[in-house]
Short mmCIF file of C-alpha atoms in Angstrom, two decimals:
data_model
loop_
_atom_site.label_atom_id
_atom_site.label_comp_id
_atom_site.label_asym_id
_atom_site.label_seq_id
_atom_site.Cartn_x
_atom_site.Cartn_y
_atom_site.Cartn_z
CA MET A 52 0.00 0.00 0.00
CA PHE A 53 2.82 2.37 0.91
CA SER A 54 4.70 1.48 -2.28
CA THR A 55 1.58 2.06 -4.37
CA SER A 56 1.13 5.49 -2.81
CA LEU A 57 4.74 6.38 -3.60
CA LEU A 58 4.24 5.21 -7.17
CA LEU A 59 1.14 7.39 -7.64
CA LEU A 60 2.93 10.33 -6.05
CA THR A 61 5.81 10.00 -8.51
CA ILE A 62 3.42 9.90 -11.45
CA MET A 63 1.69 13.06 -10.22
CA ILE A 64 5.06 14.80 -9.84
CA SER A 65 5.94 13.75 -13.37
CA PHE A 66 2.71 15.27 -14.69
CA SER A 67 3.21 18.50 -12.78
CA THR A 68 6.78 18.97 -14.03
CA ASN A 69 6.11 17.98 -17.67
CA THR A 70 8.48 15.02 -17.40
CA PHE A 71 5.95 12.27 -18.02
CA PHE A 72 8.03 9.92 -20.14
CA ILE A 73 7.80 6.91 -17.87
CA PHE A 74 7.83 3.97 -20.28
CA PHE A 75 10.25 3.12 -23.06
CA LEU A 76 11.62 0.03 -24.79
CA ASP A 77 15.14 -0.49 -26.07
CA LYS A 78 17.28 -3.53 -26.88
CA LEU A 79 18.28 -4.10 -23.26
CA SER A 80 14.68 -4.01 -22.03
CA THR A 81 13.56 -6.26 -24.88
CA PHE A 82 16.17 -8.93 -24.12
CA MET A 83 15.33 -8.90 -20.42
CA ILE A 84 11.60 -9.28 -21.13
CA LEU A 85 12.31 -12.16 -23.53
CA LEU A 86 14.34 -13.86 -20.80
CA CYS A 87 11.41 -13.48 -18.37
CA ILE A 88 8.93 -14.89 -20.90
CA LEU A 89 11.19 -17.87 -21.58
CA CYS A 90 11.45 -18.70 -17.88
CA PHE A 91 7.81 -18.09 -16.88
CA THR A 92 6.16 -21.35 -17.97
CA PRO A 93 8.62 -23.86 -16.40
CA ILE A 94 8.77 -21.79 -13.22
CA LYS A 95 4.96 -21.79 -12.98
CA PHE A 96 4.76 -25.57 -13.48
CA ASN A 97 7.48 -26.20 -10.91
CA PHE A 98 5.65 -24.03 -8.40
CA SER A 99 2.41 -25.88 -9.13
CA MET A 100 3.99 -29.24 -8.37
CA ALA A 101 6.17 -28.19 -5.43
CA THR A 102 3.76 -25.97 -3.50
CA HIS A 103 1.49 -27.29 -0.76
CA LYS A 104 -2.22 -27.26 -1.57
CA SER A 105 -2.94 -24.90 1.32
CA SER A 106 -0.68 -22.21 -0.14
CA PHE A 107 -1.20 -22.97 -3.84
CA PHE A 108 -3.37 -19.92 -4.57
CA THR A 109 -1.02 -17.60 -2.65
CA SER A 110 2.05 -18.81 -4.52
CA GLN A 111 0.40 -18.60 -7.94
CA LEU A 112 -0.91 -15.09 -7.28
CA ALA A 113 2.48 -13.96 -5.97
CA LEU A 114 4.17 -15.45 -9.04
CA ILE A 115 1.88 -13.65 -11.50
CA LEU A 116 2.25 -10.35 -9.64
CA PHE A 117 6.00 -10.88 -9.50
CA PHE A 118 6.35 -11.26 -13.27
CA SER A 119 4.00 -8.32 -13.86
CA ILE A 120 6.22 -6.14 -11.69
CA LEU A 121 9.29 -7.35 -13.57
CA PHE A 122 7.72 -6.43 -16.88
CA PHE A 123 6.98 -2.87 -15.80
CA SER A 124 10.37 -2.47 -14.12
CA PHE A 125 12.16 -3.30 -17.38
CA ILE A 126 10.18 -0.80 -19.47
CA THR A 127 10.09 2.14 -17.07
CA LYS A 128 12.31 5.12 -17.72
CA ASN A 129 11.64 6.70 -14.35
CA MET A 130 14.31 5.79 -11.82
CA PHE A 131 12.09 6.20 -8.77
CA ILE A 132 9.34 4.00 -10.19
CA PHE A 133 11.96 1.37 -11.04
CA PHE A 134 13.23 1.47 -7.46
CA ILE A 135 9.72 0.91 -6.08
CA LEU A 136 9.02 -1.95 -8.49
CA PHE A 137 12.39 -3.55 -7.77
CA GLU A 138 11.84 -3.58 -4.02
CA ASN A 139 8.31 -4.92 -4.48
CA ALA A 140 9.70 -7.74 -6.63
CA LEU A 141 12.03 -8.72 -3.78
CA ALA A 142 9.06 -8.70 -1.39
CA TYR A 143 7.16 -11.10 -3.64
CA LEU A 144 10.27 -13.27 -3.87
CA MET A 145 10.27 -13.52 -0.07
CA VAL A 146 6.65 -14.70 -0.21
CA LEU A 147 7.53 -17.31 -2.82
CA VAL A 148 10.43 -18.60 -0.72
CA MET A 149 8.19 -18.88 2.35
CA VAL A 150 5.30 -20.72 0.69
CA SER A 151 7.38 -23.05 -1.49
CA GLY A 152 10.40 -23.78 0.72
CA TYR A 153 10.76 -27.04 2.62
CA GLN A 154 12.96 -26.32 5.64
CA PRO A 155 12.47 -24.07 8.70
CA GLU A 156 15.76 -22.38 7.74
CA ARG A 157 13.89 -20.55 4.97
CA ILE A 158 12.89 -18.01 7.63
CA SER A 159 16.54 -17.14 8.29
CA ALA A 160 17.15 -17.05 4.53
CA ASN A 161 14.36 -14.50 4.17
CA PHE A 162 15.86 -12.57 7.09
CA TYR A 163 19.19 -12.34 5.24
CA LEU A 164 17.45 -11.37 2.00
CA PHE A 165 15.38 -8.66 3.66
CA ASN A 166 18.21 -7.10 5.65
CA TYR A 167 20.82 -7.12 2.90
CA THR A 168 18.50 -5.62 0.32
CA LEU A 169 16.94 -3.11 2.72
CA ILE A 170 20.23 -1.84 4.14
CA SER A 171 21.77 -1.48 0.68
CA SER A 172 18.70 0.16 -0.84
CA PHE A 173 17.97 2.77 1.83
CA PRO A 174 20.95 5.08 1.03
CA PHE A 175 20.13 4.76 -2.66
CA PHE A 176 16.55 5.76 -1.89
CA ILE A 177 17.85 8.91 -0.18
CA THR A 178 19.97 9.65 -3.26
CA ILE A 179 16.93 9.32 -5.51
CA THR A 180 14.89 11.68 -3.33
CA ALA A 181 17.76 14.18 -3.48
CA LEU A 182 17.69 13.97 -7.27
CA MET A 183 13.93 14.49 -7.22
CA ASN A 184 14.53 17.90 -5.64
CA PHE A 185 16.17 18.85 -8.95
CA PHE A 186 13.38 17.09 -10.90
CA ILE A 187 15.85 14.52 -12.18
CA LEU A 188 14.03 11.22 -12.59
CA ASP A 189 15.31 9.91 -15.91
CA TRP A 190 17.73 6.97 -16.09
CA PHE A 191 19.70 8.67 -18.85
CA SER A 192 20.18 12.11 -17.35
CA SER A 193 20.16 11.71 -13.57
CA PHE A 194 23.56 10.19 -12.83
CA SER A 195 25.37 12.21 -15.46
CA THR A 196 24.39 15.36 -13.54
CA LEU A 197 25.33 14.23 -10.05
CA MET A 198 28.63 16.07 -10.02
CA THR A 199 26.96 19.22 -11.34
CA TYR A 200 25.06 19.58 -8.08
CA ASN A 201 28.08 18.64 -5.91
CA LEU A 202 26.31 15.86 -4.07
CA PRO A 203 28.34 14.24 -1.27
CA ASN A 204 30.47 11.18 -1.98
CA TRP A 205 28.34 8.91 0.20
CA MET A 206 25.50 9.35 -2.30
CA LEU A 207 27.80 8.17 -5.06
CA TRP A 208 28.85 5.23 -2.92
CA SER A 209 25.20 4.35 -2.28
CA CYS A 210 24.86 3.56 -5.98
CA CYS A 211 27.91 1.29 -5.83
CA VAL A 212 26.88 -0.54 -2.65
CA MET A 213 23.40 -1.29 -3.95
CA ILE A 214 24.86 -2.78 -7.13
CA LEU A 215 27.44 -4.84 -5.18
CA VAL A 216 24.67 -6.34 -3.03
CA LYS A 217 22.12 -6.89 -5.77
CA ILE A 218 24.52 -8.53 -8.26
CA PRO A 219 26.08 -9.77 -5.79
CA ILE A 220 29.85 -10.07 -5.40
CA TYR A 221 31.81 -11.70 -2.59
CA PHE A 222 31.69 -9.92 0.81
CA PHE A 223 28.14 -8.79 -0.07
CA HIS A 224 26.90 -12.22 -1.05
CA LEU A 225 25.82 -14.04 2.12
CA TRP A 226 22.11 -13.79 1.33
CA LEU A 227 22.42 -15.47 -2.08
CA PRO A 228 23.59 -19.03 -1.16
CA LYS A 229 21.19 -19.16 1.80
CA VAL A 230 18.19 -18.17 -0.30
CA HIS A 231 19.19 -20.56 -3.09
CA VAL A 232 19.55 -23.50 -0.73
CA GLU A 233 16.27 -22.88 1.12
CA ALA A 234 14.14 -21.88 -1.88
CA SER A 235 12.34 -24.35 -4.09
CA THR A 236 13.59 -25.15 -7.58
CA ALA A 237 11.36 -22.49 -9.11
CA GLY A 238 12.52 -19.94 -6.52
CA SER A 239 16.15 -20.61 -7.40
CA MET A 240 15.34 -20.32 -11.09
CA ILE A 241 13.72 -16.93 -10.49
CA LEU A 242 16.67 -15.76 -8.43
CA ALA A 243 19.33 -16.90 -10.90
CA ALA A 244 17.65 -15.94 -14.15
CA ILE A 245 15.88 -12.72 -13.20
CA ILE A 246 16.65 -11.17 -9.80
CA LEU A 247 20.43 -11.16 -10.28
CA LYS A 248 19.90 -9.75 -13.75
CA LEU A 249 17.90 -6.87 -12.26
CA GLY A 250 21.03 -5.81 -10.39
CA GLY A 251 23.00 -6.18 -13.60
CA TYR A 252 20.33 -4.20 -15.43
CA ILE A 253 20.90 -1.29 -13.03
CA MET A 254 24.65 -1.60 -13.56
CA ILE A 255 24.31 -1.43 -17.36
CA ARG A 256 22.02 1.59 -17.08
CA LEU A 257 24.66 3.36 -15.00
CA ILE A 258 27.65 2.44 -17.16
CA THR A 259 27.13 5.30 -19.61
CA SER A 260 27.34 7.80 -16.74
CA TRP A 261 30.02 6.13 -14.60
CA THR A 262 32.42 8.92 -15.49
CA PHE A 263 31.55 10.48 -12.14
CA LEU A 264 32.95 7.35 -10.46
CA LEU A 265 36.44 7.59 -11.95
CA GLU A 266 37.99 7.91 -8.51
CA PHE A 267 36.21 4.72 -7.37
CA LYS A 268 36.76 2.57 -10.45
CA GLN A 269 40.17 1.25 -9.38
CA MET A 270 38.85 0.17 -6.00
CA LEU A 271 35.77 -1.47 -7.53
CA PHE A 272 37.92 -3.28 -10.08
CA ASN A 273 40.23 -4.66 -7.39
CA LEU A 274 37.21 -5.71 -5.33
CA GLY A 275 35.83 -7.53 -8.36
CA LEU A 276 39.12 -9.36 -8.91
CA LEU A 277 39.24 -10.44 -5.27
CA SER A 278 35.64 -11.63 -5.44
CA LEU A 279 36.46 -13.49 -8.66
CA ILE A 280 39.23 -15.64 -7.22
CA ILE A 281 37.58 -16.25 -3.82
CA SER A 282 34.18 -17.27 -5.22
CA ALA A 283 35.83 -19.56 -7.78
CA SER A 284 37.90 -21.22 -5.03
CA LEU A 285 34.91 -21.70 -2.70
CA THR A 286 33.01 -23.40 -5.50
CA LEU A 287 35.36 -26.38 -5.27
CA PHE A 288 34.41 -27.03 -1.63
CA GLN A 289 30.64 -27.18 -2.16
CA THR A 290 28.84 -30.51 -1.83
CA ASP A 291 25.31 -29.18 -2.37
CA MET A 292 24.67 -28.69 -6.07
CA LYS A 293 22.54 -25.59 -5.49
CA SER A 294 25.23 -23.98 -3.40
CA LEU A 295 27.82 -24.80 -6.06
CA VAL A 296 25.77 -23.14 -8.81
CA ALA A 297 25.14 -20.14 -6.51
CA TYR A 298 28.88 -19.55 -6.02
CA SER A 299 29.46 -19.93 -9.75
CA SER A 300 26.88 -17.14 -10.20
CA ILE A 301 28.92 -14.93 -7.87
CA PHE A 302 31.96 -15.74 -10.03
CA HIS A 303 30.20 -14.60 -13.21
CA MET A 304 28.78 -11.46 -11.61
CA SER A 305 32.23 -10.51 -10.30
CA LEU A 306 33.47 -10.77 -13.85
CA CYS A 307 30.65 -8.44 -14.88
CA LEU A 308 31.77 -5.86 -12.32
CA ASN A 309 35.32 -5.95 -13.68
CA MET A 310 34.10 -5.43 -17.22
CA ALA A 311 31.81 -2.58 -16.14
CA CYS A 312 34.77 -0.75 -14.60
CA MET A 313 36.79 -0.82 -17.81
CA ALA A 314 34.86 1.05 -20.48
CA VAL A 315 31.43 2.15 -21.59
CA GLN A 316 31.76 -0.05 -24.69
CA THR A 317 31.56 -3.21 -22.55
CA SER A 318 27.82 -2.86 -21.92
CA PRO A 319 26.86 -5.11 -24.90
CA LEU A 320 29.24 -7.76 -23.51
CA LEU A 321 27.48 -7.61 -20.16
CA LEU A 322 24.14 -8.16 -21.86
CA VAL A 323 25.61 -11.22 -23.59
CA LEU A 324 26.73 -12.68 -20.26
CA PHE A 325 23.38 -11.96 -18.59
CA ILE A 326 21.52 -13.89 -21.28
CA SER A 327 24.04 -16.75 -21.26
CA HIS A 328 24.20 -17.05 -17.49
CA GLY A 329 20.43 -16.67 -17.14
CA LEU A 330 19.82 -19.69 -19.38
CA SER A 331 22.68 -21.96 -18.28
CA SER A 332 22.32 -21.43 -14.52
CA ASN A 333 18.57 -21.81 -14.85
CA MET A 334 19.03 -25.23 -16.41
CA LEU A 335 21.55 -26.24 -13.72
CA PHE A 336 19.08 -25.32 -10.98
CA LEU A 337 16.43 -27.28 -12.84
CA PHE A 338 18.67 -30.35 -12.81
CA SER A 339 19.34 -29.91 -9.08
CA GLY A 340 15.58 -29.79 -8.50
CA MET A 341 15.13 -32.99 -10.48
CA PHE A 342 17.67 -34.66 -8.19
CA PHE A 343 15.93 -33.42 -5.07
CA TYR A 344 12.47 -34.56 -6.17
CA SER A 345 13.86 -38.02 -6.96
CA PHE A 346 16.35 -38.71 -4.15
CA GLY A 347 15.41 -36.19 -1.46
CA THR A 348 18.92 -34.74 -1.52
CA ARG A 349 21.15 -32.51 -3.63
CA LEU A 350 24.45 -33.77 -2.20
CA MET A 351 26.57 -34.93 -5.12
CA PHE A 352 27.99 -37.83 -3.11
CA TYR A 353 24.54 -39.48 -2.98
CA ILE A 354 23.53 -38.84 -6.58
CA LYS A 355 26.62 -40.15 -8.33
CA ASN A 356 26.16 -41.52 -11.83
CA SER A 357 22.49 -40.50 -11.90
CA PHE A 358 22.66 -39.50 -15.55
CA SER A 359 24.27 -42.70 -16.84
CA PHE A 360 20.78 -44.15 -17.42
CA SER A 361 19.88 -41.53 -20.01
CA PHE A 362 22.35 -40.69 -22.76
CA LEU A 363 20.24 -37.73 -23.94
CA MET A 364 20.01 -36.13 -20.49
CA SER A 365 23.71 -36.78 -19.90
CA MET A 366 24.55 -34.90 -23.07
CA ILE A 367 22.19 -32.06 -22.18
CA LEU A 368 23.76 -31.71 -18.72
CA LEU A 369 27.24 -31.84 -20.26
CA LEU A 370 26.32 -29.17 -22.82
CA THR A 371 24.83 -26.98 -20.10
CA LEU A 372 28.02 -27.24 -18.04
CA LEU A 373 30.13 -26.49 -21.10
CA PHE A 374 27.98 -23.47 -21.97
CA ASN A 375 28.35 -22.24 -18.41
CA LEU A 376 32.10 -22.83 -18.62
CA GLY A 377 32.47 -20.98 -21.92
CA ILE A 378 33.38 -23.38 -24.72
CA PRO A 379 33.88 -21.99 -28.26
CA LEU A 380 30.68 -20.95 -30.07
CA SER A 381 28.92 -20.29 -26.76
CA LEU A 382 27.86 -16.90 -25.45
CA ASN A 383 30.14 -17.23 -22.42
CA PHE A 384 33.10 -17.89 -24.70
CA ILE A 385 32.50 -14.62 -26.55
CA PHE A 386 32.28 -12.72 -23.29
CA GLU A 387 35.30 -14.33 -21.62
CA PHE A 388 37.51 -14.02 -24.71
CA LEU A 389 36.75 -10.31 -25.05
CA ALA A 390 37.05 -9.91 -21.26
CA ILE A 391 40.59 -11.33 -21.37
CA PHE A 392 41.53 -9.02 -24.22
CA THR A 393 40.00 -5.94 -22.58
CA THR A 394 41.46 -6.74 -19.17
CA ASN A 395 44.94 -7.14 -20.62
CA GLN A 396 44.63 -3.77 -22.36
CA TRP A 397 43.28 -1.99 -19.29
CA MET A 398 45.42 -3.52 -16.53
CA SER A 399 47.86 -6.26 -17.46
CA PHE A 400 48.74 -7.41 -13.92
CA SER A 401 45.11 -8.47 -13.35
CA MET A 402 45.70 -11.43 -15.67
CA LEU A 403 47.61 -13.05 -12.80
CA ILE A 404 44.25 -13.38 -11.03
CA PHE A 405 41.99 -13.70 -14.04
CA PHE A 406 43.59 -16.82 -15.55
CA PRO A 407 43.77 -18.83 -12.28
CA ALA A 408 40.09 -18.01 -11.67
CA LEU A 409 39.19 -19.38 -15.11
CA MET A 410 41.23 -22.52 -14.44
CA ILE A 411 39.39 -23.03 -11.16
CA SER A 412 36.07 -22.69 -13.00
CA LEU A 413 37.27 -25.53 -15.25
CA MET A 414 37.94 -27.60 -12.13
CA TYR A 415 34.40 -27.27 -10.79
CA PHE A 416 33.09 -28.23 -14.23
CA LEU A 417 35.14 -31.42 -13.94
CA LEU A 418 33.85 -31.90 -10.39
CA ILE A 419 30.20 -31.87 -11.46
CA SER A 420 30.66 -33.87 -14.65
CA THR A 421 32.70 -36.63 -13.00
CA SER A 422 30.29 -36.86 -10.05
CA LEU A 423 27.04 -36.97 -12.00
CA ILE A 424 27.97 -38.54 -15.33
CA PHE A 425 31.29 -40.39 -15.29
CA SER A 426 31.56 -41.71 -11.72
CA PRO A 427 31.25 -45.44 -10.87
CA LYS A 428 27.66 -46.62 -10.77
CA LYS A 429 25.96 -46.32 -7.43
CA ASN A 430 22.24 -45.98 -8.06
CA SER A 431 20.39 -48.88 -9.57
CA THR A 432 17.22 -47.01 -10.48
CA ASN A 433 16.64 -44.56 -13.26
CA PHE A 434 15.65 -41.46 -11.33
CA PHE A 435 13.72 -40.08 -14.32
CA MET A 436 11.23 -42.91 -13.85
CA LYS A 437 10.58 -41.73 -10.28
CA MET A 438 9.35 -38.34 -11.43
CA ASN A 439 5.78 -37.84 -12.58
CA PHE A 440 5.04 -37.44 -16.25
CA SER A 441 4.06 -33.75 -16.12
CA MET A 442 7.32 -32.79 -14.39
CA ASN A 443 9.38 -34.78 -16.88
CA LEU A 444 7.53 -33.20 -19.80
CA THR A 445 7.74 -29.65 -18.43
CA ASN A 446 11.43 -29.87 -17.58
CA SER A 447 12.32 -31.51 -20.89
CA LEU A 448 10.43 -28.84 -22.85
CA PHE A 449 12.15 -26.08 -20.89
CA ILE A 450 15.59 -27.59 -21.48
CA PHE A 451 14.84 -27.90 -25.20
CA VAL A 452 13.51 -24.34 -25.46
CA SER A 453 16.47 -23.02 -23.44
CA ILE A 454 18.94 -24.59 -25.83
CA LEU A 455 17.06 -23.11 -28.79
CA GLY A 456 16.94 -19.74 -27.04
CA TYR A 457 20.65 -19.96 -26.32
CA PHE A 458 21.49 -20.32 -30.00
CA PHE A 459 18.87 -17.71 -30.93
CA PHE A 460 20.59 -15.10 -28.76
CA LEU A 461 23.95 -16.26 -30.16
CA SER A 462 22.78 -15.54 -33.71
CA ILE A 463 21.60 -11.97 -32.95
#
């Protein structure tokens, strides 16, 4: 109710100041909306099958409202309206985690999610209200005029901190693995494919005006490098498949931060990585959910050789891991190749961290593939036969459509 009132107030201010250009659609918005549409159907089916009957209506309503908010947040040009929609989307995500989670620890996961996002967003909210005093509400003009009005440095830092938490990178990441582990499969798919991309969406919108952050770029770049190597190393010590994919997401988002600090021209590369990571990580979380529904666990020690019974699914999992790793002809390969070239041009010593991090990412690919596909046989039952027909059909269709979508985005 409070958020709705703020939204209406902003619209009235826009009318009164002749700045009513709230909605727009460009390539970035279009790609993000396409990603949401691609993920909606499998997420809805997974929620339908995983949610208790008592909370079925609540979860479905929250899911529809959540995607409606996402749609409007991607097409709005008004920064304040985007902020309100973004925070409302996180509130609906908390509802989805509560009604579809399985463990009591989902309450503490929601506590982490609420506190991290609230603490990081409040200074940014103050910055937006300060900009509203100058009637600056447009994404494309607001941050380029910050230095004109001599706003204090803490307002500039508020933009950085919110991005670091929402992406997130290491040191600001504690909420992400906890929410991933406690959320249902559909909740993790939403978080990986859409919520993290919202933080990246803000970062891309700010890249064109990051000239006012020149004095902070070196520090942010070093922080991204540190997050890159730590998150890649921690991935090797994960036994829960969801936690492993979550730390690999932190690895990719840290790479995004490094690229954002280099040049304005890197924004198309960031869009490429968002699409690639949104599809590949989504499929990995889908596979982890299939394991959980079949065996009651996501620990890789107990699900060894699960894919040996299905050659097709083994190849799909292997391709998904390779896409996430960045093999040639994949979207990740394009991004990582250009990232290496750009990083070497911008700061050559950073390659001493960048290359080991990429080698570690290869090691966790080998960890998953050897555990799930090439390990000695342990299970004597085809776990795909344990799953009901509708779940098998829905997941298979989503995997097929994701692969087609992957190559569609590659051809654009």
